[in-house]
Coordinates of C-alpha atoms in Angstrom, one line a residue:
Chain A
M1 CA 0.0 0.0 0.0
S2 CA 1.3 3.4 -1.0
F3 CA 1.6 6.2 1.5
V4 CA -0.6 8.4 -0.6
Q5 CA -3.5 6.1 0.0
N6 CA -3.7 7.3 3.6
F7 CA -4.3 10.9 2.5
P8 CA -8.1 10.9 2.3
F9 CA -8.2 9.8 5.9
F10 CA -5.5 12.2 6.9
S11 CA -7.2 15.2 5.3
I12 CA -10.5 14.5 7.0
I13 CA -8.9 14.0 10.4
L14 CA -6.6 17.0 10.0
A15 CA -9.5 19.3 9.2
M16 CA -11.4 18.0 12.2
F17 CA -8.5 18.4 14.6
S18 CA -7.7 21.9 13.4
G19 CA -11.3 22.7 14.4
I20 CA -10.7 21.3 17.9
V21 CA -7.4 23.0 18.3
S22 CA -8.9 26.3 17.1
S23 CA -11.1 26.4 20.1
V24 CA -8.2 27.5 22.3
L25 CA -6.6 29.8 19.8
S26 CA -7.2 33.5 19.2
G27 CA -9.2 34.5 16.1
R28 CA -6.2 35.5 14.1
R29 CA -4.3 32.3 14.9
A30 CA -7.4 30.2 14.2
R31 CA -7.6 31.9 10.8
D32 CA -4.0 31.2 10.0
L33 CA -4.4 27.6 11.1
S34 CA -7.5 27.2 9.0
L35 CA -5.9 28.6 5.8
C36 CA -2.8 26.4 6.4
M37 CA -5.0 23.3 6.9
I38 CA -7.1 24.0 3.8
G39 CA -3.9 24.3 1.8
I40 CA -2.4 21.1 3.1
T41 CA -5.6 19.1 2.7
T42 CA -6.0 20.4 -0.9
A43 CA -2.4 19.4 -1.6
M44 CA -3.2 15.9 -0.2
S45 CA -6.3 15.7 -2.3
A46 CA -4.3 16.6 -5.4
C47 CA -1.8 13.8 -4.5
V48 CA -4.8 11.4 -4.3
L49 CA -6.0 12.6 -7.7
F50 CA -2.7 12.0 -9.3
F51 CA -2.2 8.7 -7.6
C52 CA -5.6 7.4 -8.9
R53 CA -5.0 8.8 -12.4
E54 CA -1.6 7.0 -12.4
T55 CA -2.9 3.7 -11.3
G56 CA -6.1 4.1 -13.3
E57 CA -8.2 2.6 -10.6
S58 CA -9.9 3.6 -7.4
Y59 CA -9.2 2.0 -4.0
T60 CA -10.9 1.5 -0.7
Y61 CA -9.3 2.1 2.6
M62 CA -10.4 0.1 5.6
M63 CA -11.3 2.1 8.7
G64 CA -11.0 0.2 12.0
H65 CA -10.4 -3.6 12.1
F66 CA -13.5 -5.0 10.4
P67 CA -13.2 -6.0 6.8
A68 CA -15.5 -5.3 3.9
P69 CA -19.1 -6.2 4.5
W70 CA -19.2 -5.0 8.1
G71 CA -16.6 -2.3 8.8
N72 CA -16.3 1.3 7.7
E73 CA -14.5 2.3 4.5
I74 CA -13.2 5.3 2.7
R75 CA -13.0 5.2 -1.1
A76 CA -11.0 7.3 -3.3
G77 CA -10.9 7.6 -7.1
V78 CA -10.3 10.2 -9.7
L79 CA -13.7 11.9 -9.3
E80 CA -13.4 12.0 -5.5
G81 CA -9.9 13.5 -5.8
L82 CA -10.9 16.1 -8.3
T83 CA -13.9 17.2 -6.3
A84 CA -11.9 17.4 -3.1
V85 CA -9.3 19.5 -4.9
M86 CA -11.9 21.9 -6.3
F87 CA -13.7 22.1 -2.9
G88 CA -10.4 22.8 -1.2
I89 CA -9.4 25.6 -3.7
V90 CA -12.8 27.3 -3.5
M91 CA -12.8 27.1 0.3
F92 CA -9.3 28.5 0.5
L93 CA -10.1 31.5 -1.7
S94 CA -13.4 32.1 0.0
V95 CA -11.8 32.2 3.4
L96 CA -9.0 34.4 2.1
G97 CA -11.3 36.8 0.3
G98 CA -13.8 37.2 3.2
M99 CA -11.5 37.3 6.1
N100 CA -11.5 41.0 6.6
D101 CA -15.3 41.1 6.5
A102 CA -15.4 38.2 9.0
V103 CA -13.6 40.4 11.4
E104 CA -16.2 43.1 11.0
D105 CA -19.2 40.8 11.1
V106 CA -18.2 38.5 13.9
E107 CA -17.7 39.5 17.5
A108 CA -13.9 39.6 18.2
S109 CA -14.2 37.0 21.0
K110 CA -16.0 34.6 18.7
L111 CA -13.8 34.9 15.7
N112 CA -12.1 31.6 16.4
L113 CA -15.5 29.9 16.5
F114 CA -16.1 31.1 13.0
Y115 CA -13.0 29.3 11.9
I116 CA -13.9 26.2 13.8
M117 CA -17.1 26.1 11.7
I118 CA -15.0 26.5 8.5
D119 CA -12.7 23.6 9.6
L120 CA -15.6 21.4 10.5
M121 CA -17.3 22.3 7.2
L122 CA -14.3 21.3 5.2
S123 CA -13.9 18.1 7.2
S124 CA -17.5 17.1 6.6
L125 CA -17.4 18.0 2.9
L126 CA -14.3 15.8 2.5
A127 CA -15.9 13.0 4.4
L128 CA -19.0 13.2 2.2
V129 CA -16.8 13.1 -0.9
Y130 CA -14.7 10.2 0.3
T131 CA -16.9 8.0 2.4
N132 CA -18.0 4.6 1.2
D133 CA -20.5 4.0 4.0
L134 CA -24.0 5.3 4.0
F135 CA -24.4 5.9 7.7
T136 CA -21.1 7.8 7.9
A137 CA -22.5 9.9 5.1
Y138 CA -25.6 10.7 7.2
V139 CA -23.5 11.6 10.2
F140 CA -21.3 14.0 8.2
V141 CA -24.4 15.4 6.5
E142 CA -25.5 16.4 10.0
I143 CA -22.1 17.8 10.9
N144 CA -22.2 19.8 7.7
T145 CA -25.7 21.2 8.6
I146 CA -24.6 22.2 12.0
A147 CA -21.4 23.9 10.7
G148 CA -23.4 25.6 8.0
C149 CA -26.0 26.9 10.5
G150 CA -23.1 28.1 12.7
L151 CA -21.6 30.0 9.8
I152 CA -24.9 31.7 9.1
M153 CA -25.9 32.6 12.6
I154 CA -22.5 33.9 13.7
R155 CA -23.2 37.2 12.2
M156 CA -25.9 37.8 14.9
R157 CA -28.1 40.2 13.1
G158 CA -31.8 39.7 13.1
R159 CA -32.0 38.7 9.5
S160 CA -29.2 36.2 9.7
L161 CA -30.7 34.6 12.8
S162 CA -34.0 34.1 11.2
A163 CA -32.3 32.8 8.1
A164 CA -30.4 30.3 10.2
I165 CA -33.5 28.9 11.9
R166 CA -35.2 28.5 8.5
Y167 CA -32.1 26.8 7.1
M168 CA -32.0 24.5 10.1
I169 CA -35.6 23.5 9.8
L170 CA -35.4 22.7 6.1
S171 CA -32.1 20.9 6.6
Q172 CA -33.6 18.8 9.3
L173 CA -36.5 17.9 7.1
G174 CA -34.0 16.8 4.4
S175 CA -31.8 14.9 6.9
G176 CA -34.9 13.1 8.4
L177 CA -35.9 11.9 4.9
F178 CA -32.4 10.9 4.1
L179 CA -32.1 9.0 7.4
I180 CA -35.4 7.1 7.0
G181 CA -34.4 6.2 3.4
L182 CA -31.1 4.8 4.7
S183 CA -32.8 2.8 7.4
I184 CA -35.2 1.2 5.0
L185 CA -32.4 0.5 2.5
Y186 CA -30.4 -1.1 5.3
D187 CA -33.4 -3.1 6.3
I188 CA -33.9 -4.4 2.8
T189 CA -30.2 -5.0 1.9
G190 CA -28.6 -5.6 5.2
H191 CA -25.6 -3.5 4.2
L192 CA -24.4 0.0 4.9
L193 CA -21.2 -0.1 2.8
M194 CA -21.9 1.1 -0.7
S195 CA -20.4 -1.8 -2.7
P196 CA -22.1 -4.7 -0.9
A197 CA -25.3 -2.7 -0.8
K198 CA -25.2 -2.3 -4.5
E199 CA -24.9 -6.1 -5.0
A200 CA -27.8 -6.7 -2.7
V201 CA -29.9 -4.1 -4.5
A202 CA -29.2 -5.7 -7.8
A203 CA -30.1 -9.2 -6.4
I204 CA -33.3 -7.9 -4.9
L205 CA -34.3 -6.2 -8.2
A206 CA -33.5 -9.3 -10.2
D207 CA -35.9 -11.3 -7.9
G208 CA -38.5 -8.6 -8.2
R209 CA -38.9 -8.4 -4.4
Y210 CA -39.5 -5.2 -2.4
E211 CA -40.6 -3.1 -5.3
I212 CA -42.5 -0.6 -3.2
P213 CA -39.9 -0.2 -0.4
M214 CA -37.2 0.2 -3.1
L215 CA -39.2 3.0 -4.7
V216 CA -39.7 4.7 -1.3
V217 CA -36.0 4.5 -0.6
L218 CA -35.2 6.1 -4.0
A219 CA -37.8 8.8 -3.5
V220 CA -37.0 9.8 0.1
I221 CA -33.2 9.8 -0.5
S222 CA -33.5 11.9 -3.6
V223 CA -36.0 14.3 -2.1
G224 CA -34.1 14.6 1.2
L225 CA -30.9 15.5 -0.5
A226 CA -32.7 17.7 -3.0
I227 CA -34.2 19.7 -0.1
K228 CA -30.8 20.1 1.5
S229 CA -29.2 21.3 -1.7
G230 CA -32.0 23.8 -2.4
L231 CA -33.7 22.4 -5.5
Y232 CA -36.8 24.4 -6.5
P233 CA -39.5 24.4 -4.8
F234 CA -37.5 23.8 -1.6
H235 CA -35.4 26.9 -2.3
Y236 CA -37.0 29.5 -0.1
W237 CA -34.3 29.4 2.6
I238 CA -31.7 30.2 0.0
P239 CA -32.0 34.0 -0.5
D240 CA -31.9 35.0 3.1
T241 CA -29.3 32.5 4.0
Y242 CA -26.9 33.4 1.2
G243 CA -27.8 37.0 1.1
Y244 CA -27.3 37.9 4.8
A245 CA -24.5 35.7 6.0
T246 CA -20.9 37.0 6.1
P247 CA -19.3 36.9 2.7
T248 CA -17.1 33.8 3.4
A249 CA -20.1 32.0 4.7
S250 CA -22.2 32.9 1.6
A251 CA -19.5 31.8 -0.8
V252 CA -18.9 28.6 1.1
L253 CA -22.6 27.8 1.5
S254 CA -23.6 28.5 -2.0
G255 CA -20.4 27.2 -3.6
L256 CA -19.7 24.1 -1.6
V257 CA -22.4 22.9 0.8
S258 CA -25.1 22.3 -1.7
K259 CA -22.6 20.7 -4.0
G260 CA -21.5 18.2 -1.3
Y261 CA -25.1 16.9 -1.1
I262 CA -25.4 16.7 -4.9
F263 CA -22.1 14.8 -5.1
L264 CA -23.4 12.4 -2.4
L265 CA -26.6 11.9 -4.4
V266 CA -24.8 11.1 -7.6
K267 CA -22.6 8.8 -5.6
I268 CA -25.6 7.0 -4.1
F269 CA -27.2 6.8 -7.5
F270 CA -24.2 5.3 -9.1
R271 CA -22.7 3.2 -6.3
V272 CA -25.8 1.9 -4.5
L273 CA -29.1 2.2 -6.2
G274 CA -27.8 1.7 -9.7
T275 CA -28.5 4.0 -12.7
E276 CA -30.9 1.6 -14.5
N277 CA -33.0 1.4 -11.4
I278 CA -33.2 5.2 -11.2
I279 CA -34.2 5.5 -14.8
D280 CA -36.8 2.7 -14.6
S281 CA -38.4 4.2 -11.5
H282 CA -38.8 7.6 -13.3
M283 CA -37.1 9.3 -10.5
V284 CA -34.8 11.1 -13.0
N285 CA -37.9 12.6 -14.7
V286 CA -39.0 14.1 -11.4
L287 CA -35.6 15.6 -10.8
Y288 CA -35.5 16.8 -14.4
I289 CA -38.9 18.6 -14.1
F290 CA -38.0 20.3 -10.8
G291 CA -34.6 21.2 -12.2
I292 CA -36.2 22.9 -15.2
A293 CA -38.7 24.7 -13.0
G294 CA -35.8 25.9 -10.8
M295 CA -33.8 27.2 -13.8
L296 CA -36.7 29.4 -14.8
M297 CA -38.1 30.4 -11.5
G298 CA -34.7 31.1 -9.9
S299 CA -33.9 33.5 -12.7
L300 CA -37.3 35.2 -12.7
H301 CA -37.0 35.8 -8.9
A302 CA -33.5 37.1 -9.4
I303 CA -34.7 39.7 -12.0
R304 CA -37.2 41.1 -9.5
E305 CA -34.7 41.3 -6.7
R306 CA -33.3 44.7 -5.7
D307 CA -30.6 43.5 -3.3
T308 CA -27.4 42.3 -5.0
G309 CA -26.7 39.6 -2.4
R310 CA -30.2 38.2 -2.7
M311 CA -30.0 38.4 -6.4
I312 CA -26.9 36.3 -6.6
A313 CA -28.5 33.9 -4.2
Y314 CA -31.6 33.5 -6.4
S315 CA -29.2 32.9 -9.3
S316 CA -28.0 29.9 -7.2
V317 CA -31.5 28.5 -7.3
A318 CA -31.3 28.6 -11.1
Q319 CA -27.9 27.0 -11.2
I320 CA -28.9 24.2 -8.8
G321 CA -31.7 23.7 -11.3
Y322 CA -29.2 23.3 -14.1
I323 CA -27.4 20.6 -12.1
Y324 CA -30.5 18.6 -11.3
M325 CA -31.6 19.0 -14.9
G326 CA -28.3 17.4 -16.0
I327 CA -28.7 14.5 -13.6
G328 CA -32.4 14.2 -14.7
L329 CA -31.4 13.6 -18.3
G330 CA -30.6 10.1 -17.2
T331 CA -27.5 9.7 -19.4
E332 CA -23.9 9.5 -18.5
A333 CA -23.2 12.6 -20.5
G334 CA -25.9 14.5 -18.5
V335 CA -24.3 13.5 -15.2
I336 CA -20.9 14.6 -16.5
A337 CA -22.3 17.9 -17.5
A338 CA -24.0 18.2 -14.1
L339 CA -20.7 17.5 -12.3
F340 CA -18.8 19.9 -14.5
H341 CA -21.4 22.5 -13.6
V342 CA -20.9 21.7 -9.9
F343 CA -17.3 22.9 -10.3
T344 CA -18.3 25.8 -12.5
H345 CA -20.9 27.0 -10.1
S346 CA -18.8 26.7 -7.0
A347 CA -15.9 28.6 -8.6
T348 CA -18.2 31.3 -10.2
K349 CA -20.7 31.8 -7.4
A350 CA -18.0 32.1 -4.8
L351 CA -16.3 34.7 -7.1
L352 CA -19.5 36.7 -7.4
F353 CA -20.1 36.8 -3.6
I354 CA -16.5 37.7 -2.9
S355 CA -16.2 40.4 -5.6
A356 CA -19.6 41.8 -4.7
V357 CA -18.1 42.5 -1.3
G358 CA -15.4 44.6 -2.9
L359 CA -18.1 46.6 -4.6
Y360 CA -20.2 47.1 -1.5
D361 CA -17.1 48.3 0.4
V362 CA -16.7 51.2 -2.0
S363 CA -20.4 52.1 -2.1
G364 CA -20.9 52.7 1.6
G365 CA -22.0 49.2 2.3
K366 CA -25.2 49.6 0.2
R367 CA -26.2 46.8 -2.0
N368 CA -28.9 48.0 -4.4
P369 CA -28.0 48.6 -8.0
E370 CA -28.3 52.4 -7.8
S371 CA -25.7 52.7 -5.1
L372 CA -23.4 50.4 -6.9
R373 CA -23.3 52.7 -9.9
G374 CA -19.7 53.3 -10.9
A375 CA -18.4 51.0 -8.2
A376 CA -16.2 49.2 -10.7
Y377 CA -14.2 52.4 -11.2
R378 CA -13.8 52.8 -7.5
N379 CA -12.6 49.2 -7.1
P380 CA -11.3 47.9 -10.5
V381 CA -10.3 44.4 -9.3
A382 CA -13.7 43.7 -7.8
G383 CA -15.4 45.1 -10.9
I384 CA -13.4 42.8 -13.2
G385 CA -14.1 39.9 -10.9
F386 CA -17.8 40.6 -10.8
T387 CA -17.9 41.0 -14.6
V388 CA -16.0 37.7 -15.2
G389 CA -18.4 35.9 -12.7
A390 CA -21.5 37.4 -14.3
L391 CA -20.3 36.6 -17.8
S392 CA -19.4 33.1 -16.8
M393 CA -22.9 32.6 -15.3
V394 CA -24.4 33.9 -18.6
G395 CA -22.3 31.5 -20.6
F396 CA -19.7 33.7 -22.3
P397 CA -17.1 31.8 -24.3
M398 CA -13.7 31.1 -22.7
L399 CA -15.3 31.0 -19.3
S400 CA -16.4 28.0 -17.4
G401 CA -20.1 28.7 -17.7
F402 CA -19.9 28.4 -21.4
I403 CA -18.5 24.9 -21.2
S404 CA -21.2 23.8 -18.8
K405 CA -23.9 25.1 -21.1
L406 CA -22.2 23.4 -24.1
L407 CA -22.0 20.1 -22.2
F408 CA -25.7 20.4 -21.1
A409 CA -26.8 21.1 -24.7
T410 CA -24.8 18.3 -26.2
S411 CA -25.9 15.8 -23.6
A412 CA -29.5 16.8 -24.2
L413 CA -29.1 15.8 -27.8
Q414 CA -28.5 12.2 -26.7
S415 CA -31.8 11.9 -24.9
P416 CA -34.5 12.3 -27.5
G417 CA -37.6 12.8 -25.3
K418 CA -36.0 15.5 -23.3
M419 CA -34.0 17.3 -26.0
L420 CA -36.5 20.0 -27.0
P421 CA -37.5 21.1 -23.5
T422 CA -33.9 21.2 -22.4
L423 CA -32.7 23.3 -25.2
I424 CA -35.6 25.7 -25.0
V425 CA -35.2 26.1 -21.2
L426 CA -31.5 26.5 -21.6
A427 CA -32.0 29.3 -24.1
V428 CA -34.6 31.0 -22.0
S429 CA -32.7 30.7 -18.8
T430 CA -29.5 32.0 -20.4
T431 CA -31.4 35.1 -21.6
L432 CA -32.9 35.7 -18.2
N433 CA -29.4 35.3 -16.6
A434 CA -28.1 37.8 -19.1
V435 CA -30.9 40.2 -18.2
Y436 CA -30.2 40.4 -14.5
F437 CA -26.4 39.9 -14.5
L438 CA -25.6 42.3 -17.3
R439 CA -28.0 44.9 -15.9
L440 CA -25.8 44.9 -12.8
V441 CA -22.5 44.8 -14.7
I442 CA -23.6 47.8 -16.8
S443 CA -24.7 49.6 -13.6
V444 CA -21.3 49.1 -11.9
Y445 CA -19.5 50.4 -15.0
S446 CA -21.7 53.5 -15.6
R447 CA -20.0 56.8 -15.0
R448 CA -22.8 58.8 -13.5
G449 CA -22.8 57.4 -10.0
V450 CA -24.9 58.7 -7.1
Y451 CA -21.8 58.0 -5.2
G452 CA -19.9 61.0 -6.5
E453 CA -16.4 62.4 -6.3
E454 CA -17.0 63.8 -2.8
Q455 CA -16.4 60.3 -1.4
A456 CA -12.7 60.5 -2.4
A457 CA -11.5 58.9 0.8
Q458 CA -13.0 55.6 0.2
P459 CA -11.9 52.6 2.1
K460 CA -9.7 50.4 -0.1
S461 CA -10.5 46.8 -0.2
S462 CA -7.9 44.6 1.4
F463 CA -5.0 43.0 -0.4
A464 CA -6.3 39.5 0.5
L465 CA -9.6 40.2 -1.1
R466 CA -8.0 41.3 -4.3
I467 CA -5.7 38.3 -4.4
S468 CA -8.6 36.0 -3.9
I469 CA -10.6 37.7 -6.7
V470 CA -7.7 37.4 -9.1
C471 CA -7.3 33.7 -8.2
F472 CA -11.0 33.0 -8.7
V473 CA -10.9 34.7 -12.1
V474 CA -7.9 32.6 -13.1
L475 CA -9.7 29.5 -11.9
N476 CA -12.7 30.4 -14.1
F477 CA -10.5 30.8 -17.1
I478 CA -8.7 27.5 -16.4
L479 CA -12.1 25.7 -16.2
G480 CA -13.2 27.4 -19.3
L481 CA -10.1 27.1 -21.4
A482 CA -8.7 23.7 -20.2
S483 CA -12.0 22.0 -19.8
Q484 CA -11.1 18.8 -21.8
P485 CA -8.8 17.3 -19.2
I486 CA -11.3 18.0 -16.4
V487 CA -14.2 16.6 -18.4
G488 CA -12.0 13.6 -19.2
A489 CA -11.2 13.1 -15.5
I490 CA -14.9 13.3 -14.6
R491 CA -15.7 10.7 -17.2
E492 CA -12.9 8.5 -15.9
G493 CA -14.0 8.9 -12.3
L494 CA -17.6 8.1 -13.2
S495 CA -16.6 4.9 -14.9
M496 CA -14.7 4.0 -11.7
F497 CA -18.0 4.5 -9.8
G498 CA -19.7 1.7 -11.7
Chain B
M1 CA -54.5 -5.7 5.1
L2 CA -54.9 -5.3 8.8
E3 CA -53.0 -8.5 9.4
F4 CA -50.2 -7.1 7.3
F5 CA -49.9 -4.1 9.5
S6 CA -50.1 -6.0 12.7
R7 CA -47.3 -8.3 11.5
N8 CA -45.2 -5.2 10.8
L9 CA -46.4 -3.4 13.8
E10 CA -43.1 -1.6 14.7
A11 CA -42.5 -0.5 11.1
T12 CA -46.1 0.8 10.8
V13 CA -45.9 2.7 14.0
S14 CA -42.6 4.2 13.2
V15 CA -43.7 5.3 9.8
I16 CA -46.8 6.9 11.3
L17 CA -44.7 8.6 13.9
F18 CA -42.3 9.8 11.3
G19 CA -45.1 11.3 9.4
V20 CA -46.4 13.1 12.5
G21 CA -43.0 14.5 13.3
F22 CA -42.3 15.5 9.7
T23 CA -45.6 17.3 9.4
M24 CA -45.0 19.1 12.7
L25 CA -41.6 20.2 11.7
L26 CA -42.8 21.4 8.3
L27 CA -46.1 23.0 9.1
H28 CA -46.2 24.1 12.8
Q29 CA -45.5 27.8 13.3
N30 CA -44.3 27.5 16.9
L31 CA -40.6 26.9 17.0
I32 CA -40.7 24.7 20.2
K33 CA -43.3 22.5 18.6
K34 CA -41.2 22.3 15.5
I35 CA -38.3 21.1 17.6
M36 CA -40.6 18.6 19.2
G37 CA -41.7 17.4 15.8
M38 CA -38.0 17.0 14.8
N39 CA -37.4 14.8 17.9
I40 CA -40.5 12.7 17.2
M41 CA -39.3 12.2 13.6
D42 CA -35.8 11.2 14.7
T43 CA -37.2 8.9 17.4
A44 CA -39.4 7.2 14.9
V45 CA -36.3 6.3 12.8
Y46 CA -34.6 4.9 15.9
L47 CA -37.7 2.8 16.7
F48 CA -37.6 1.4 13.2
L49 CA -33.9 0.6 13.4
A50 CA -34.1 -1.0 16.8
A51 CA -37.1 -3.1 15.8
K52 CA -35.4 -4.3 12.7
G53 CA -32.2 -5.3 14.6
Y54 CA -34.2 -7.3 17.1
I55 CA -34.3 -11.1 16.6
D56 CA -36.9 -12.9 18.6
G57 CA -35.5 -15.2 21.4
R58 CA -32.0 -13.9 21.3
M59 CA -30.1 -11.8 23.8
V60 CA -28.2 -8.6 24.2
P61 CA -25.0 -8.6 22.3
I62 CA -22.5 -8.6 25.2
V63 CA -19.8 -11.2 24.6
T64 CA -18.8 -13.2 27.6
E65 CA -16.4 -16.2 27.8
E66 CA -19.3 -18.8 27.8
T67 CA -21.2 -17.3 24.9
L68 CA -19.0 -16.8 21.9
D69 CA -21.6 -18.1 19.4
A70 CA -22.9 -15.3 17.2
S71 CA -26.3 -17.0 16.7
L72 CA -27.2 -16.3 20.4
Y73 CA -27.3 -12.5 19.9
I74 CA -29.5 -9.9 18.2
N75 CA -27.9 -7.8 15.5
P76 CA -25.7 -5.2 17.2
V77 CA -25.2 -2.9 14.2
P78 CA -28.7 -1.2 14.3
S79 CA -28.2 -0.5 18.0
G80 CA -25.0 1.1 17.2
L81 CA -26.7 3.2 14.6
V82 CA -29.4 4.3 17.0
L83 CA -26.7 5.4 19.5
T84 CA -25.0 7.4 16.8
G85 CA -28.3 8.9 15.7
I86 CA -29.2 9.9 19.2
V87 CA -25.9 11.8 19.6
V88 CA -26.6 13.6 16.3
S89 CA -30.2 14.5 17.2
V90 CA -29.2 15.7 20.7
S91 CA -26.7 18.1 19.1
T92 CA -29.1 19.4 16.5
T93 CA -31.8 19.8 19.1
A94 CA -29.4 21.8 21.3
L95 CA -28.5 24.0 18.4
M96 CA -32.1 24.6 17.5
L97 CA -33.0 25.4 21.1
A98 CA -30.2 27.9 21.3
L99 CA -31.2 29.6 18.1
T100 CA -34.8 29.7 19.3
K101 CA -33.7 31.3 22.6
R102 CA -31.8 34.0 20.7
L103 CA -34.7 34.7 18.5
Y104 CA -37.1 34.8 21.4
E105 CA -34.8 37.3 23.3
K106 CA -34.7 39.5 20.2
Y107 CA -38.3 39.4 19.0
G108 CA -40.3 38.2 22.0
S109 CA -42.1 35.6 19.9
L110 CA -41.9 31.9 19.1
N111 CA -44.0 32.1 16.1
L112 CA -41.8 31.7 13.0
D113 CA -44.0 33.7 10.7
E114 CA -44.0 36.6 13.1
I115 CA -40.2 36.4 13.6
L116 CA -39.6 36.4 9.8
M117 CA -41.9 39.4 9.4
L118 CA -40.2 41.3 12.2
A119 CA -36.8 40.4 10.8
K120 CA -37.8 41.7 7.4
E121 CA -39.0 45.0 8.7
E122 CA -35.9 45.8 10.6
K123 CA -33.0 47.1 8.6
Q124 CA -30.3 44.5 8.2

């Protein structure tokens, strides 16, 4: 066994222990530790990715002393490694970009708690990505929820507290459904590890037994995770949650947390329930329809929104719709497109949230389009970052959003029944995206600002924020220009799932 | 039909309880009742798991020198899952209660609709 194979376990445990150690550190130290830890875990994930690409196969890693059908396992392959690397990079840049605002938003004595939540969040995301055990997945889903709730409520304003309780309630509904689904699945199959459970599911289906429980399992697990990732019509916690949290939290929650659940859902579909089963049960069609509805409704809500933060949040509803639409196509190409969009959206949405902060900073903290007029001249880096993010969401060539849309459209061509609605909705949704994003881009680049020259002594945005925005922009270009290797890696990883 | 339900009594009861808890968590406006609903929902799952792990006529899975035969015991894994689940639900309950307390201190109400309205009115 190679030493690299230990890395998934090391990265999860390292993230968790940093959280524990942070509880006795000062806010500043906790932040440094957190950044350091995210860097190390991302490097480890990159090693795992290269190791799996080199060997060309995935591996399982036994936890504890009980072998396969009983014990607990971690599994790592190309797709897991790639996702972990992406999550790590986005997490690092979000923490870096939002750290000055975190100091303002969070009470000084509680700043280290904020970074504990970040550490726990990363640990649970990595565990969701790597785990091969269903119940472990449930436990980390809950840890993720608690950490997410902590990240929202730590701002301690009225709106963030009410957003946190809403988030918590919806998340608990989702976790409850997920848990009962797991329990019924465990009852039918007798396994919690994914690989033996898959064999048992296949045997049960071949015998034609337990048809109804199987359908219930499928439905409650899908719906549970869909609620937690904010699929339309379970989206109404999103705008407040993403709109009123501190910027790092918004970026992390919209960019990563919902994606962790989606990744888990794809993993369960491929590694436990089996894709044919999902397609035969028409569950994909349900996800497809809600995905399409989300694409349209999210954009329509975003157009009506006057608050920039909430507008970006509503755009997330639309983007989550895209992802579920891709999964709902029921083809491998659709899932590849969906997973690519997971990366696109986490890089782009985090960029938008972080660069919007740079724009608020130079507009007296106001967030409506009128106040943001000309903000891009007052803070050029944030302006460019916001523009790149907006263009990427709209699907401008060379940026990652374009590749996602291209992948969605080409994968739609392979599923005849769904081709026409997909293409129409893609076109409509793109237009709507363009309406609300470009409106804001034009606004931040218009000369006649209500915020005139008299505000010469504007606060400069911090160096860390600018670095983070530049890195996010580069990441977007990398995803857009060098998409082929990434798509290839996703394809390879998915075939390892099988 | 009735015989089917009585044969699967624990499963039936736990699914009904789950439904009750789920509906309470989803629809009730009072935050404390929502939390109670959440606990009922979680407990229903534990009942389901514990009932499925039980095998009639066998004993608690505590290994002693005389009884090393696995066929004497009930399935210990579901019990372990229930314990883990209880830990999880205790922590989420604690967090929800803490949040509710904060909201009550701030708005003087436990009604979620009212809290959301008050929060919307105040400047963020």
